Short mmCIF file of N, CA and C and ligand atoms in Angstrom, two decimals:
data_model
loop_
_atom_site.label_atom_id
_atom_site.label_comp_id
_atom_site.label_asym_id
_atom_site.label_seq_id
_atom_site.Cartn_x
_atom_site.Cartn_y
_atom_site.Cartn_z
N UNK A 1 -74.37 156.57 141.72
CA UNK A 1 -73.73 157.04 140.49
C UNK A 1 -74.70 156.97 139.30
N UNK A 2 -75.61 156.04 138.98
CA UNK A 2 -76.18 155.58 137.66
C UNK A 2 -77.57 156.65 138.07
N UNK A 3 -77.71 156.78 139.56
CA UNK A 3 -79.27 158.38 139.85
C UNK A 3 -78.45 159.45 139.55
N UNK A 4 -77.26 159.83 139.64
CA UNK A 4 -76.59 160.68 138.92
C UNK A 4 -76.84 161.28 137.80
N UNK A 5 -76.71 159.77 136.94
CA UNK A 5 -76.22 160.02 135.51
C UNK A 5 -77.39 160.26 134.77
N UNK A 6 -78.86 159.38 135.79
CA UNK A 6 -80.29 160.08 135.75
C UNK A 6 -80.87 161.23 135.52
N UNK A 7 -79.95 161.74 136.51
CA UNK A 7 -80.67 163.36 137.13
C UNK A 7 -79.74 164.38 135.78
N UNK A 8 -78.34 163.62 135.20
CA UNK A 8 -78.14 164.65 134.99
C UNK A 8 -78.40 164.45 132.90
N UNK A 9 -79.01 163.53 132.68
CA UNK A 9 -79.65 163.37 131.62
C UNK A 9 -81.45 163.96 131.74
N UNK A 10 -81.65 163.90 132.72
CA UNK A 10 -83.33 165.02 132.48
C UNK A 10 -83.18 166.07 132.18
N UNK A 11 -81.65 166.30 133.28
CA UNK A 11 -81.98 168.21 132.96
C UNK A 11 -81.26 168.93 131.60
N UNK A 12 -80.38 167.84 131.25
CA UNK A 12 -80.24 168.02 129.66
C UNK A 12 -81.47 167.96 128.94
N UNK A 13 -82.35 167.19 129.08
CA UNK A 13 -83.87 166.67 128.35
C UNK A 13 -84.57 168.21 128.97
N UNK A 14 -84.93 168.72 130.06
CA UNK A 14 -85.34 169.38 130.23
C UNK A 14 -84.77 171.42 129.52
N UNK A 15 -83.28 171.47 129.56
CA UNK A 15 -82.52 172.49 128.59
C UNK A 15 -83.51 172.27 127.20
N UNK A 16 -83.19 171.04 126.39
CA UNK A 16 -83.80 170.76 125.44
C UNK A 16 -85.40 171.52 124.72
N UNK A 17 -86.20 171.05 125.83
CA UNK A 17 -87.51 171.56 125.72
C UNK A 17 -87.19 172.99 125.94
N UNK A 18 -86.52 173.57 127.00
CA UNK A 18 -86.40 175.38 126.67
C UNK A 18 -86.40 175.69 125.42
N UNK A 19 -85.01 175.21 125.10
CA UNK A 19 -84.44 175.21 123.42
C UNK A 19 -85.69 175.15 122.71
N UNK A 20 -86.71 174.08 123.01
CA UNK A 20 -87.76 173.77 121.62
C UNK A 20 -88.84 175.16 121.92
N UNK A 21 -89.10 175.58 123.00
CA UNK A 21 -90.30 176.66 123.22
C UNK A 21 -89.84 177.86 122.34
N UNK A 22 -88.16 177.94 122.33
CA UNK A 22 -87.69 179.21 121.52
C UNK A 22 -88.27 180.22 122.93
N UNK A 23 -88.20 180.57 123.89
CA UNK A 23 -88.36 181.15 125.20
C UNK A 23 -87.14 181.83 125.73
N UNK A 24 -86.57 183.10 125.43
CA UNK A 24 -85.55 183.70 126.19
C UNK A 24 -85.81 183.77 127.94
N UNK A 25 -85.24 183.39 128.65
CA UNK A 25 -85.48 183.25 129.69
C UNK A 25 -84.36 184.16 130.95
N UNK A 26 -83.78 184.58 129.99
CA UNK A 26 -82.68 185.69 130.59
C UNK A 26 -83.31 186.64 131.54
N UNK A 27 -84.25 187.31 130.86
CA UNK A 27 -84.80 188.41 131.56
C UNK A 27 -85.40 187.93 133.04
N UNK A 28 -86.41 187.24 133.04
CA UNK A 28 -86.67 186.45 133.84
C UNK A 28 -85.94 185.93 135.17
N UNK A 29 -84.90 185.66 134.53
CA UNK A 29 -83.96 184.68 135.45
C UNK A 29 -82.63 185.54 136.48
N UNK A 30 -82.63 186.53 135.47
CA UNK A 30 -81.90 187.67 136.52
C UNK A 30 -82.86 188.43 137.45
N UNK A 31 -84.05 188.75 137.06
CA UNK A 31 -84.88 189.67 137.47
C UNK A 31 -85.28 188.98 138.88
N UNK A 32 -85.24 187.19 138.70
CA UNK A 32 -85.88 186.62 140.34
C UNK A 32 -84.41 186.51 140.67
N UNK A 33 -83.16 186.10 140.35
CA UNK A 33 -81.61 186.38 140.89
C UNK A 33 -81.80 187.60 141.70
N UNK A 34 -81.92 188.57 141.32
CA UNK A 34 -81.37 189.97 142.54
C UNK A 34 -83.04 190.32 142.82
N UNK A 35 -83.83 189.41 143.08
CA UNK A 35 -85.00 189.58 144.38
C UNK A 35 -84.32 188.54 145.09
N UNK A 36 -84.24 187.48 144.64
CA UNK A 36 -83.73 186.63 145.84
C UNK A 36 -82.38 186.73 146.42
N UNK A 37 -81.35 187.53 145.66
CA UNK A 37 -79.99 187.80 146.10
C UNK A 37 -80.04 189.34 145.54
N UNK A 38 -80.30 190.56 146.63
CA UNK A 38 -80.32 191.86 146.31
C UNK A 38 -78.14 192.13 146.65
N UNK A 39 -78.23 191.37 146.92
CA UNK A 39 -76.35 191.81 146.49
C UNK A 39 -75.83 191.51 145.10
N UNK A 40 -76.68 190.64 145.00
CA UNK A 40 -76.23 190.36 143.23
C UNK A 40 -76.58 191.23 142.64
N UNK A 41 -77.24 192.37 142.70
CA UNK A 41 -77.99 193.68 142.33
C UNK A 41 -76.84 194.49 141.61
N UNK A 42 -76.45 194.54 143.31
CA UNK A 42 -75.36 195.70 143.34
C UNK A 42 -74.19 194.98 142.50
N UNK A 43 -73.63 193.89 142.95
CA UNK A 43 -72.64 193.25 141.87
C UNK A 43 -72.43 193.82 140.24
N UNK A 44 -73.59 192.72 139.76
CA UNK A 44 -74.28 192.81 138.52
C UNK A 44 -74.72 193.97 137.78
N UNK A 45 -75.33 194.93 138.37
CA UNK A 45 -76.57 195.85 137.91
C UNK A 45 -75.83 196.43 136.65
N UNK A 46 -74.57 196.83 136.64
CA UNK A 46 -74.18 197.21 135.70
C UNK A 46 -73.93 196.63 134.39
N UNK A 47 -73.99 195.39 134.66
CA UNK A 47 -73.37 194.26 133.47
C UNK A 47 -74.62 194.48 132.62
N UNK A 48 -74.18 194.70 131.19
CA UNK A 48 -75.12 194.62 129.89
C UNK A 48 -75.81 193.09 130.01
N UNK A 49 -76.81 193.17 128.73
CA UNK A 49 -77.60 191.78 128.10
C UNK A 49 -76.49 190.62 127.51
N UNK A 50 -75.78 191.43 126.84
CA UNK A 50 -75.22 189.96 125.97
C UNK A 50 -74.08 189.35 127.70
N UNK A 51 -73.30 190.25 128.08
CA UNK A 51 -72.75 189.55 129.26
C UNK A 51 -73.42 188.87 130.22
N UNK A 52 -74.56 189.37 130.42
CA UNK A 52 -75.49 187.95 131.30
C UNK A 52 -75.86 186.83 130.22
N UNK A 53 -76.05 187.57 129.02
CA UNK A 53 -76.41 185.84 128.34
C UNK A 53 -74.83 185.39 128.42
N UNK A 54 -73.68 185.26 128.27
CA UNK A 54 -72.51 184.68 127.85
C UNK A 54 -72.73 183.87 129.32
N UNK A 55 -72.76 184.51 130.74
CA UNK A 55 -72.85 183.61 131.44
C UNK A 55 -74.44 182.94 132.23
N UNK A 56 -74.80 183.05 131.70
CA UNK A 56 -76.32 182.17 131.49
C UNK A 56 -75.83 181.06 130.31
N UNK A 57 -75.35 180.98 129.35
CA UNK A 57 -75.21 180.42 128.31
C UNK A 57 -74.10 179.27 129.37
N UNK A 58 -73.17 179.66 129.73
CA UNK A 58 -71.86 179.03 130.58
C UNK A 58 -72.42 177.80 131.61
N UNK A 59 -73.87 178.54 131.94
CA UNK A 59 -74.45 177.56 133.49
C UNK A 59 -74.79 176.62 132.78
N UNK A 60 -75.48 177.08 131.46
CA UNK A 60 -76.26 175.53 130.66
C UNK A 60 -75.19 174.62 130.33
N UNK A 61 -74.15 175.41 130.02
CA UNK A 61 -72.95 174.41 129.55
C UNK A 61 -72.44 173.45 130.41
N UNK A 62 -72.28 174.00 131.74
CA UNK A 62 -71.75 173.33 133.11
C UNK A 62 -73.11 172.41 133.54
N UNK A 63 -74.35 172.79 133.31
CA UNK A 63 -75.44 171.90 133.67
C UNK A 63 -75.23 170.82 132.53
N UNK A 64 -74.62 170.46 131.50
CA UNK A 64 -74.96 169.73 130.34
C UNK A 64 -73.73 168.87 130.18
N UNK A 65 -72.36 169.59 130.58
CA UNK A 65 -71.17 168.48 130.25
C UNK A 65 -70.44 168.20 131.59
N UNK A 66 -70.64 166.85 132.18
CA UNK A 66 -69.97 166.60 133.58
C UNK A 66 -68.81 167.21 133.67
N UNK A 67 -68.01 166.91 132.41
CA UNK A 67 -66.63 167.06 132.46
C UNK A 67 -66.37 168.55 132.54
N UNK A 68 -67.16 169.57 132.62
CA UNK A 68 -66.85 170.63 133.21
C UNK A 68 -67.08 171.22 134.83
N UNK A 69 -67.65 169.86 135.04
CA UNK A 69 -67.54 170.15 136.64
C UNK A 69 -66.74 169.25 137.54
N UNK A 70 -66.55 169.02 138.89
CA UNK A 70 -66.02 168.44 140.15
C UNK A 70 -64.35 168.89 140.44
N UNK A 71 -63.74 168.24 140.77
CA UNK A 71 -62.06 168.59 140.91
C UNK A 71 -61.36 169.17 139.47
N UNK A 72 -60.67 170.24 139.69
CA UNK A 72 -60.02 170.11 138.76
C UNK A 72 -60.96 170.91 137.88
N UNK A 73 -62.13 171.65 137.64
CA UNK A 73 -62.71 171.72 136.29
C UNK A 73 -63.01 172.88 136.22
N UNK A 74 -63.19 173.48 135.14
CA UNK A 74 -63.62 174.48 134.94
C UNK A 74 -64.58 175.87 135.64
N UNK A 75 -65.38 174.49 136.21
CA UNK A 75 -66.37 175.30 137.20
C UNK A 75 -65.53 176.12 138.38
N UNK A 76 -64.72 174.99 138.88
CA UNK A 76 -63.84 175.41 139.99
C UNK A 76 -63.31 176.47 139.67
N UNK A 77 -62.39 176.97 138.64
CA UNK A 77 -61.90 177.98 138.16
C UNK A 77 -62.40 178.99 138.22
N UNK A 78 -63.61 179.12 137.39
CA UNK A 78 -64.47 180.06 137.52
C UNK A 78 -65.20 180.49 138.95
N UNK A 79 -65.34 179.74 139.72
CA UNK A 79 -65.99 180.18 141.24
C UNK A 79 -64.86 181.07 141.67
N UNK A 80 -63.58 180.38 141.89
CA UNK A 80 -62.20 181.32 141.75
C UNK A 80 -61.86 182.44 141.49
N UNK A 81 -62.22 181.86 139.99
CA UNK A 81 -62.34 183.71 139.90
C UNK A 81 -63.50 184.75 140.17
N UNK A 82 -64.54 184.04 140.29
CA UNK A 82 -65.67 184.83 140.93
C UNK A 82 -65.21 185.61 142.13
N UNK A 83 -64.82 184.79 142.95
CA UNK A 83 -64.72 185.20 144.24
C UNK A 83 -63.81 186.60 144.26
N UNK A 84 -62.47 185.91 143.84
CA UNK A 84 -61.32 187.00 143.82
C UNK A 84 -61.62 188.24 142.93
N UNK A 85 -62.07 188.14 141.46
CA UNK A 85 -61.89 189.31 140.94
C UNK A 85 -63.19 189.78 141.01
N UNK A 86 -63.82 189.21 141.22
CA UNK A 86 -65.73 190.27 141.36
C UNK A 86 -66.28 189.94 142.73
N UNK A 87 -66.38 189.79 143.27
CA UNK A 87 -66.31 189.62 145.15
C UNK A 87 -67.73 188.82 144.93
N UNK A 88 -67.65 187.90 144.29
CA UNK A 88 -68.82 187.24 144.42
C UNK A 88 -68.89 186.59 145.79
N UNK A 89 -69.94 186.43 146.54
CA UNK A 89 -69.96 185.14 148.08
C UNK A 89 -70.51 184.19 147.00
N UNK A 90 -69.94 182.83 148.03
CA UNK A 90 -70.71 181.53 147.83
C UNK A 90 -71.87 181.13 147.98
N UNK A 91 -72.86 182.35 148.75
CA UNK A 91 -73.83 181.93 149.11
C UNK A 91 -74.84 182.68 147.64
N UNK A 92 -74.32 183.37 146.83
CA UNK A 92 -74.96 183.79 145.86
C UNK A 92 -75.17 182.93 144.78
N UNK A 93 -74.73 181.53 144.88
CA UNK A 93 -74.87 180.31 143.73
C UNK A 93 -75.97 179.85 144.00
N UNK A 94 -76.41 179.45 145.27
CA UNK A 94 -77.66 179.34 145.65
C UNK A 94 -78.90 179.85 145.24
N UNK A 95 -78.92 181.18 145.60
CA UNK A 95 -80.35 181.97 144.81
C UNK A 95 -79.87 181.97 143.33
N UNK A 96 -78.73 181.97 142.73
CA UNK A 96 -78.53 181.89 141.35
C UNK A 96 -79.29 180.66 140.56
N UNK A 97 -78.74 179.71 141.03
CA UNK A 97 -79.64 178.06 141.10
C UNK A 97 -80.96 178.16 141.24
N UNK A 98 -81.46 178.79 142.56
CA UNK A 98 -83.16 178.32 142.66
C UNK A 98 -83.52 179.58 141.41
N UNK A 99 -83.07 180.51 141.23
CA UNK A 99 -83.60 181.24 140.32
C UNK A 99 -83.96 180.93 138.86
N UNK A 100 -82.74 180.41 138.50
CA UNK A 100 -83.00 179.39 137.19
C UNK A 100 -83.99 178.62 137.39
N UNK A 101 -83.80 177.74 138.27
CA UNK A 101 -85.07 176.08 138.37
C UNK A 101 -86.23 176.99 138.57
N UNK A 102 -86.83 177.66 139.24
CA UNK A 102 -87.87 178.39 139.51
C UNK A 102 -88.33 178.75 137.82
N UNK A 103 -87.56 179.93 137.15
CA UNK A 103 -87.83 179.90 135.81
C UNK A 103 -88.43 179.56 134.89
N UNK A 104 -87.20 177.74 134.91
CA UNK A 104 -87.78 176.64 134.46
C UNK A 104 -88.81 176.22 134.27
N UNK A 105 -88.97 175.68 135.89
CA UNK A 105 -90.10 175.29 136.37
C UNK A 105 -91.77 175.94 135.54
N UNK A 106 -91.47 177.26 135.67
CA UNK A 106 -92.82 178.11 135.21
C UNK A 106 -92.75 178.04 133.80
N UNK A 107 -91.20 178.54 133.12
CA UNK A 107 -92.09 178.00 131.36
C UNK A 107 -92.04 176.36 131.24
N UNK A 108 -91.68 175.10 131.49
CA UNK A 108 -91.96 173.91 131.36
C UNK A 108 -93.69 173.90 131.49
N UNK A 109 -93.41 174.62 132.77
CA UNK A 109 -95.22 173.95 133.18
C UNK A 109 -94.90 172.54 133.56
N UNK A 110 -96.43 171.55 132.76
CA UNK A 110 -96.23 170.45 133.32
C UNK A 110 -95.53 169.48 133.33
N UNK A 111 -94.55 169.86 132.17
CA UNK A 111 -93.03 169.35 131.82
C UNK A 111 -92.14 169.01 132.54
N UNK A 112 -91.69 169.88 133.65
CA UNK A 112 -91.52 170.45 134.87
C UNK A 112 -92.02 169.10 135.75
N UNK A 113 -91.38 168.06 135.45
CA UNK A 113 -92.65 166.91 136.44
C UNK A 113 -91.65 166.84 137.76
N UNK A 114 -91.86 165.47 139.06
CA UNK A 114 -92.01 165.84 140.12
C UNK A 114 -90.35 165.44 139.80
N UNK A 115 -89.96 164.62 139.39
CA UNK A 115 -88.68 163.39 139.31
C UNK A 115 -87.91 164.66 138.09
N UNK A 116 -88.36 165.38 137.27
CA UNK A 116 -87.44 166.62 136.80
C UNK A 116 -86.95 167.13 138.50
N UNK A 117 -87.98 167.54 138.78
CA UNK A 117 -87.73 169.10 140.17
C UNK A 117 -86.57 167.93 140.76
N UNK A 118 -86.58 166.21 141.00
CA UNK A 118 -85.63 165.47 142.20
C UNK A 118 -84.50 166.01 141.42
N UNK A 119 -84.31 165.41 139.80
CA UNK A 119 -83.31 165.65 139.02
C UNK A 119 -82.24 167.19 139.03
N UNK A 120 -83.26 167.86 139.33
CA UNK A 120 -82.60 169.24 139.21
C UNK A 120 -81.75 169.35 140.36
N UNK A 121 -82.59 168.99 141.61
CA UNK A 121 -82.04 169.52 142.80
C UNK A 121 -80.78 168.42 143.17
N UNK A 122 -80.78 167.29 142.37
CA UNK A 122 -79.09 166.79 142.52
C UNK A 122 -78.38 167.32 141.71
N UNK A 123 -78.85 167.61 140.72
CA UNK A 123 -77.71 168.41 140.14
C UNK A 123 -77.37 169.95 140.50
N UNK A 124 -78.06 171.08 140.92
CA UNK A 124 -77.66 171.86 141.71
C UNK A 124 -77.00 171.72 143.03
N UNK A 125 -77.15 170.67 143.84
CA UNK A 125 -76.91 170.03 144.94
C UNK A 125 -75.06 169.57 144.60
N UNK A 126 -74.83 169.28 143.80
CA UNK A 126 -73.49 168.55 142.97
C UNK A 126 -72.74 170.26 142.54
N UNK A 127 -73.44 171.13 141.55
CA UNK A 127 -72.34 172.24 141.77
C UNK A 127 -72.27 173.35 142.83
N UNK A 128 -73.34 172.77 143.85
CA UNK A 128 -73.40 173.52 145.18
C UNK A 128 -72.23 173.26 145.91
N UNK A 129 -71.30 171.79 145.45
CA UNK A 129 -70.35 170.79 146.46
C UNK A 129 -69.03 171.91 145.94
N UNK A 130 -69.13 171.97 144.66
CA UNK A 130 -67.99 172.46 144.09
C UNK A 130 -67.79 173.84 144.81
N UNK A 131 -68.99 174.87 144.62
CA UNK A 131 -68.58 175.97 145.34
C UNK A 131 -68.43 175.59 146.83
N UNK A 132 -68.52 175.17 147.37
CA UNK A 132 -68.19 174.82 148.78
C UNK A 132 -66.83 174.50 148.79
N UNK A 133 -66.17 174.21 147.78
CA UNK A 133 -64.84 173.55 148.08
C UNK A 133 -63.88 174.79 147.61
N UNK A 134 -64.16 175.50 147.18
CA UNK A 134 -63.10 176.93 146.83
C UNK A 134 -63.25 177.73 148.37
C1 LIG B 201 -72.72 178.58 137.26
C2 LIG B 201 -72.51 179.80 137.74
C3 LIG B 201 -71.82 180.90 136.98
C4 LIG B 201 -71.15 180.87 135.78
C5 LIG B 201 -70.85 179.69 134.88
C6 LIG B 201 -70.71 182.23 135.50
C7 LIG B 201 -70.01 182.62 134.37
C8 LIG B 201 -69.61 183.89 134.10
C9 LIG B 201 -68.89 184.29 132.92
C10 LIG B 201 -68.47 183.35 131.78
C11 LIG B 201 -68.65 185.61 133.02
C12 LIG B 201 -67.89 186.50 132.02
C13 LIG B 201 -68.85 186.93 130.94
C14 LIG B 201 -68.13 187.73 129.86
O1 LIG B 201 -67.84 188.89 130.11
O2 LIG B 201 -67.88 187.16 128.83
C15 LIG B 201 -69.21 186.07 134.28
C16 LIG B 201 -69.14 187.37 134.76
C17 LIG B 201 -69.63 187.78 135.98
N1 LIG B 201 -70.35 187.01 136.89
FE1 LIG B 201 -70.78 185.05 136.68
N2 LIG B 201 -71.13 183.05 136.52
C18 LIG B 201 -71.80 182.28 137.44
C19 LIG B 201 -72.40 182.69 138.61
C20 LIG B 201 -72.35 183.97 139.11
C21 LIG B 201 -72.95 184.39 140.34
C22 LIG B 201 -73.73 183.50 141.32
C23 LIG B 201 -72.67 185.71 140.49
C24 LIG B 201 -73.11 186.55 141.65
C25 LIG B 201 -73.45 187.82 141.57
C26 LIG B 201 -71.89 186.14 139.33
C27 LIG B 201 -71.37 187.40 139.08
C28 LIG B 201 -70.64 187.79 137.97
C29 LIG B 201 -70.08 189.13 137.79
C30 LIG B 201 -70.15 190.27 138.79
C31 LIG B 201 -69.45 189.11 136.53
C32 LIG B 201 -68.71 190.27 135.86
C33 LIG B 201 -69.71 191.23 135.33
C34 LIG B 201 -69.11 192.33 134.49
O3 LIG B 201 -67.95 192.22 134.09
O4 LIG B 201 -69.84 193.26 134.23
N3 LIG B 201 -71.73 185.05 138.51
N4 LIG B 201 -69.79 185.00 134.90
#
């Protein structure tokens, strides 16, 4: 619980430093999304800029306040409705996830240290549980 509360205070520390570079990372982050998930292509392709930022903006939110994730939360909801009203699969959170950290990873640089990358991957690992459970 307390490597938890570890992992999920870096990657707030790590949001942070995005925030300080002033680095839009949108473009980026969809562009490796539908190489690594070409169904998210077809999904997505149509959705404007500000609607991928609203939910790019949503992931940081769910990466930043527990209380929007596990039983019961928000996240859940939203996978929910992913599924049902936009035929999202579960397996598209995945490349959604490494796509972001990948991102990351490249504007941090050496910021980006080894115990960030452990940090990240429990906390992707944690709303990986959630989509598994819808
Ligand atoms: C943490 C993960 C995610 C969060 C928090 C999230 C959040 C959101 C939000 C808030 C919207 C509505 C935006 C608006 O119109 O205001 C949205 C729309 C959408 N999301 Fe996600 N999303 C996530 C992951 C995904 C994934 C993995 C896919 C897979 C392709 C996906 C596909 C879509 C689609 C198709 C729409 C509707 C697009 C449209 O209306 O043009 N989302 N998402």
């Amino acid at each position: 619980m307390i490597q938890e509360a570890q992992s999920h205070t870096q990657v707030i520390t790590a949001l942070h430093l995005l925030a300080a570079k002033e680095i839009d990372p949108l473009a980026q982050i969809y562009e490796r999304f539908f190489r690594l998930c070409p169904e998210a292509r077809g999904l997505m392709g149509h959705s404007d800029e500000p609607m991928r930022g609203r939910m790019l903006e949503q992931t940081f939110e769910i990466l930043m306040d527990a209380d929007l994730h596990g039983a019961e939360s928000y996240f859940r909801w939203e996978i929910t409705n992913h599924v049902t009203a936009y035929g999202v699969a579960p397996n598209m959170y995945d490349a959604y996830f490494e796509a972001i950290g990948q991102v990351l990873a490249e504007i941090l640089g050496e910021a980006w240290s080894a115990s960030l990358n452990d940090a990240w991957r429990m906390q992707v690992a944690n709303l990986l549980a959630d989509v598994a459970q819808v």
